[in-house]
Coordinates of C-alpha atoms in Angstrom, one line a residue:
Chain Q
D1 CA 6.5 -0.6 6.6
Q2 CA 5.0 0.5 9.9
Q3 CA 5.3 4.3 10.1
V4 CA 3.7 4.5 13.5
K5 CA 4.8 2.0 16.0
Q6 CA 3.5 1.0 19.4
N7 CA 6.0 -1.5 20.7
S8 CA 4.1 -2.5 23.8
P9 CA 1.1 -4.6 22.9
S10 CA -0.1 -4.5 26.5
L11 CA 0.4 -2.7 29.8
S12 CA -1.0 -3.3 33.3
V13 CA -1.1 -0.5 35.8
Q14 CA -2.4 -0.2 39.4
E15 CA -5.4 2.0 39.9
G16 CA -4.4 5.5 41.0
R17 CA -0.9 5.2 39.5
I18 CA 0.4 6.8 36.3
S19 CA -0.1 5.0 32.9
I20 CA 2.5 5.8 30.2
L21 CA 1.8 4.7 26.7
N22 CA 4.5 5.2 24.1
C23 CA 4.5 5.7 20.3
D24 CA 7.3 6.1 17.8
Y25 CA 7.1 7.3 14.2
T26 CA 9.4 7.2 11.3
N27 CA 7.8 9.7 8.8
S28 CA 9.2 13.2 9.4
M29 CA 6.3 14.7 7.4
F30 CA 3.9 13.8 10.2
D31 CA 2.9 17.1 11.9
Y32 CA -0.3 16.2 13.9
F33 CA -0.7 13.3 16.3
L34 CA -3.7 11.9 18.0
W35 CA -4.6 9.3 20.5
Y36 CA -7.7 7.2 20.2
K37 CA -9.2 4.9 22.8
K38 CA -11.2 1.8 21.9
Y39 CA -13.4 -0.4 24.0
P40 CA -14.4 -3.9 22.8
A41 CA -17.2 -3.9 20.2
E42 CA -17.0 -0.2 19.7
G43 CA -15.3 2.1 17.3
P44 CA -12.2 4.2 18.3
T45 CA -13.0 7.5 20.0
F46 CA -10.8 10.5 20.0
L47 CA -9.0 11.2 23.2
I48 CA -6.4 13.9 22.8
S49 CA -4.1 15.4 20.0
I50 CA -1.0 17.5 19.6
S51 CA 0.4 19.6 16.8
S52 CA 4.1 19.4 16.0
I53 CA 4.5 23.1 17.0
K54 CA 3.9 22.0 20.6
D55 CA 5.7 19.6 22.9
K56 CA 2.9 19.1 25.4
N57 CA -0.9 19.1 25.5
E58 CA -3.0 18.5 28.5
D59 CA -6.6 17.7 29.0
G60 CA -7.7 16.7 32.5
R61 CA -6.0 13.4 33.5
F62 CA -4.5 13.0 30.0
T63 CA -1.3 14.6 28.8
V64 CA 0.5 13.9 25.5
F65 CA 4.2 14.7 25.1
L66 CA 5.9 15.1 21.8
N67 CA 9.7 14.8 21.2
K68 CA 10.2 15.6 17.6
S69 CA 13.9 15.0 17.5
A70 CA 13.4 11.5 18.8
K71 CA 10.2 11.0 16.7
H72 CA 8.5 9.9 19.9
L73 CA 5.3 10.7 21.7
S74 CA 3.7 9.4 24.9
L75 CA 0.4 9.5 26.6
H76 CA 0.3 10.0 30.3
I77 CA -2.8 9.1 32.3
V78 CA -2.8 10.1 35.9
P79 CA -4.4 9.0 38.1
S80 CA -5.4 5.8 36.2
Q81 CA -8.9 4.6 36.7
P82 CA -10.6 1.2 35.9
G83 CA -12.6 2.9 33.1
D84 CA -9.3 3.6 31.4
S85 CA -8.9 -0.1 30.6
A86 CA -9.1 -0.1 26.8
V87 CA -6.9 -0.4 23.7
Y88 CA -5.1 2.9 22.9
F89 CA -4.1 3.7 19.3
C90 CA -1.6 6.3 18.4
A91 CA -2.2 8.0 15.0
A92 CA -0.4 10.5 12.9
S93 CA -1.3 12.8 10.0
A94 CA 0.7 14.9 7.5
Q95 CA -0.2 18.3 6.3
A96 CA 0.8 17.1 2.8
N97 CA -2.4 15.0 3.0
F98 CA -4.4 18.2 3.0
G99 CA -7.8 17.2 1.8
N100 CA -7.4 13.6 2.8
E101 CA -7.4 13.4 6.5
K102 CA -5.8 10.0 6.4
L103 CA -4.6 8.9 9.7
T104 CA -1.7 6.4 10.0
F105 CA -2.4 4.3 13.0
G106 CA -0.2 2.3 15.2
T107 CA -1.0 -1.3 16.2
G108 CA -2.4 -0.4 19.6
T109 CA -1.6 -1.0 23.3
R110 CA -4.0 -2.8 25.5
L111 CA -4.1 -1.0 28.9
T112 CA -5.4 -2.8 31.9
I113 CA -6.0 -0.9 35.1
I114 CA -5.8 -3.2 38.1
P115 CA -8.2 -2.2 41.0
Chain D
E1 CA -27.5 11.7 19.1
A2 CA -24.5 12.4 16.9
Q3 CA -23.3 9.2 15.5
V4 CA -21.9 7.0 12.7
T5 CA -23.8 3.8 12.1
Q6 CA -22.7 0.7 10.2
N7 CA -24.7 -2.3 9.1
P8 CA -24.4 -5.1 9.5
R9 CA -22.3 -5.4 12.6
Y10 CA -21.4 -9.0 11.8
L11 CA -21.4 -10.8 8.5
I12 CA -20.3 -14.3 7.5
T13 CA -20.3 -14.9 3.7
V14 CA -18.7 -17.0 1.1
T15 CA -16.1 -16.3 -1.5
G16 CA -17.4 -14.4 -4.5
K17 CA -20.8 -13.4 -3.1
K18 CA -21.2 -9.6 -3.5
L19 CA -21.9 -7.7 -0.4
T20 CA -22.4 -4.1 0.8
V21 CA -21.6 -2.6 4.2
T22 CA -23.6 0.5 4.8
C23 CA -22.3 3.6 6.7
S24 CA -24.4 6.6 7.6
Q25 CA -23.6 9.7 9.7
N26 CA -26.1 12.3 11.0
M27 CA -23.6 15.1 11.7
N28 CA -23.6 16.7 8.2
H29 CA -19.9 15.8 7.9
E30 CA -18.2 16.3 4.5
Y31 CA -15.4 13.8 4.9
M32 CA -15.9 10.1 5.2
S33 CA -13.6 7.2 5.2
W34 CA -13.3 3.4 5.5
Y35 CA -10.6 1.6 7.4
R36 CA -9.9 -2.0 8.1
Q37 CA -8.3 -3.3 11.2
D38 CA -6.1 -6.4 11.2
P39 CA -4.0 -8.0 13.9
G40 CA -0.5 -6.5 14.0
L41 CA -1.3 -3.9 11.4
G42 CA -3.5 -1.3 13.1
L43 CA -6.1 0.5 11.1
R44 CA -5.5 1.1 7.4
Q45 CA -7.5 3.3 5.1
I46 CA -9.4 1.7 2.2
Y47 CA -11.2 4.6 0.5
Y48 CA -12.2 8.1 1.4
S49 CA -14.6 10.8 0.2
M50 CA -14.2 14.5 0.6
N51 CA -17.7 15.3 -0.4
V52 CA -20.7 14.0 -2.5
E53 CA -19.5 12.4 -5.7
V54 CA -15.8 12.8 -4.7
T55 CA -14.0 9.6 -3.7
D56 CA -10.5 8.4 -3.9
K57 CA -8.3 5.4 -2.9
G58 CA -6.6 5.0 0.4
D59 CA -3.7 2.6 1.2
V60 CA -5.5 -0.7 0.6
P61 CA -8.3 -0.2 -2.0
E62 CA -7.9 -3.4 -4.0
G63 CA -11.1 -5.5 -4.0
Y64 CA -13.3 -2.7 -2.7
K65 CA -15.6 0.0 -4.2
V66 CA -17.4 2.9 -2.7
S67 CA -19.9 5.5 -3.7
R68 CA -21.0 8.8 -2.2
K69 CA -24.3 9.8 -3.7
E70 CA -25.6 11.5 -0.6
K71 CA -23.7 13.4 2.1
R72 CA -24.7 11.2 4.9
N73 CA -24.1 7.7 3.3
F74 CA -20.9 6.1 2.3
P75 CA -21.4 2.4 1.5
L76 CA -18.5 -0.1 1.1
I77 CA -19.0 -2.6 -1.7
L78 CA -17.1 -5.9 -2.1
E79 CA -18.0 -7.2 -5.6
S80 CA -16.3 -10.6 -5.2
P81 CA -15.1 -11.0 -1.6
S82 CA -12.1 -13.2 -0.9
P83 CA -10.9 -14.7 2.4
N84 CA -8.1 -12.1 2.7
Q85 CA -10.9 -9.5 3.1
T86 CA -11.8 -11.1 6.4
S87 CA -11.3 -8.2 8.8
L88 CA -12.9 -5.6 11.1
Y89 CA -14.1 -2.6 9.2
F90 CA -14.7 0.9 10.5
C91 CA -16.4 3.8 8.8
A92 CA -15.4 7.3 10.0
S93 CA -16.4 10.9 9.3
S94 CA -15.2 14.4 10.1
L95 CA -16.6 17.8 9.7
Y96 CA -14.3 19.3 7.0
P97 CA -11.6 17.8 4.9
G98 CA -8.2 19.2 5.7
N99 CA -9.5 21.0 8.8
S100 CA -10.7 18.7 11.5
Y101 CA -8.5 15.8 12.3
E102 CA -10.9 14.4 14.9
Q103 CA -12.6 11.6 13.1
Y104 CA -15.7 10.0 14.5
F105 CA -15.8 6.2 14.1
G106 CA -18.7 3.8 13.7
P107 CA -19.0 0.7 15.9
G108 CA -17.3 -1.6 13.3
T109 CA -18.4 -4.5 11.1
R110 CA -16.8 -7.8 11.5
L111 CA -16.7 -9.6 8.2
T112 CA -15.7 -13.2 7.7
V113 CA -15.3 -14.6 4.2
T114 CA -15.0 -18.4 3.9

């Protein structure tokens, strides 16, 4: 039972354009969402997060949008740069897991930025 | 440099031969965790530890053991590895349990069990 779903395994975007990565979740207890970025042969690194009390969080070129009613979040990268080429994982956590910061991960989307 | 280190990075072994994957962090983090990454399944939690001598099972603990005798180290032990434990393993840590959700990940250990 995949509670966090990233339905697009891959995405190609022209350099300078907007990249939009999508994530859907099924567990209504999730109240904190994160995006991690992963380069080959490296561990995931934290990119940006959003609490369920917000619907948008912005950090430089990266913006995460949360639509709680649709159980959907998206990551916008604008403008996209070649260094953004990586696998992006969506992850979610529930306050009920207080004390265990278990992250439930999606399966990842491979983003390729075309120069 | 603040980091999580894992050793070995690559390991090929045979069924039943006990092995240990080490994990160490130099950030004085209280919380540590092990994940495995498999195609089509994302990352799944194996075990976690909220502090020294405090460990508990995650979603897929079968076939694994852990220990937390020191704050900085959190080794993953496979007493009798089987081919279904072939996977990419990540150790992660964060400053406080229940507080910081930003986990820092090690570089990964690719394990193959034949």
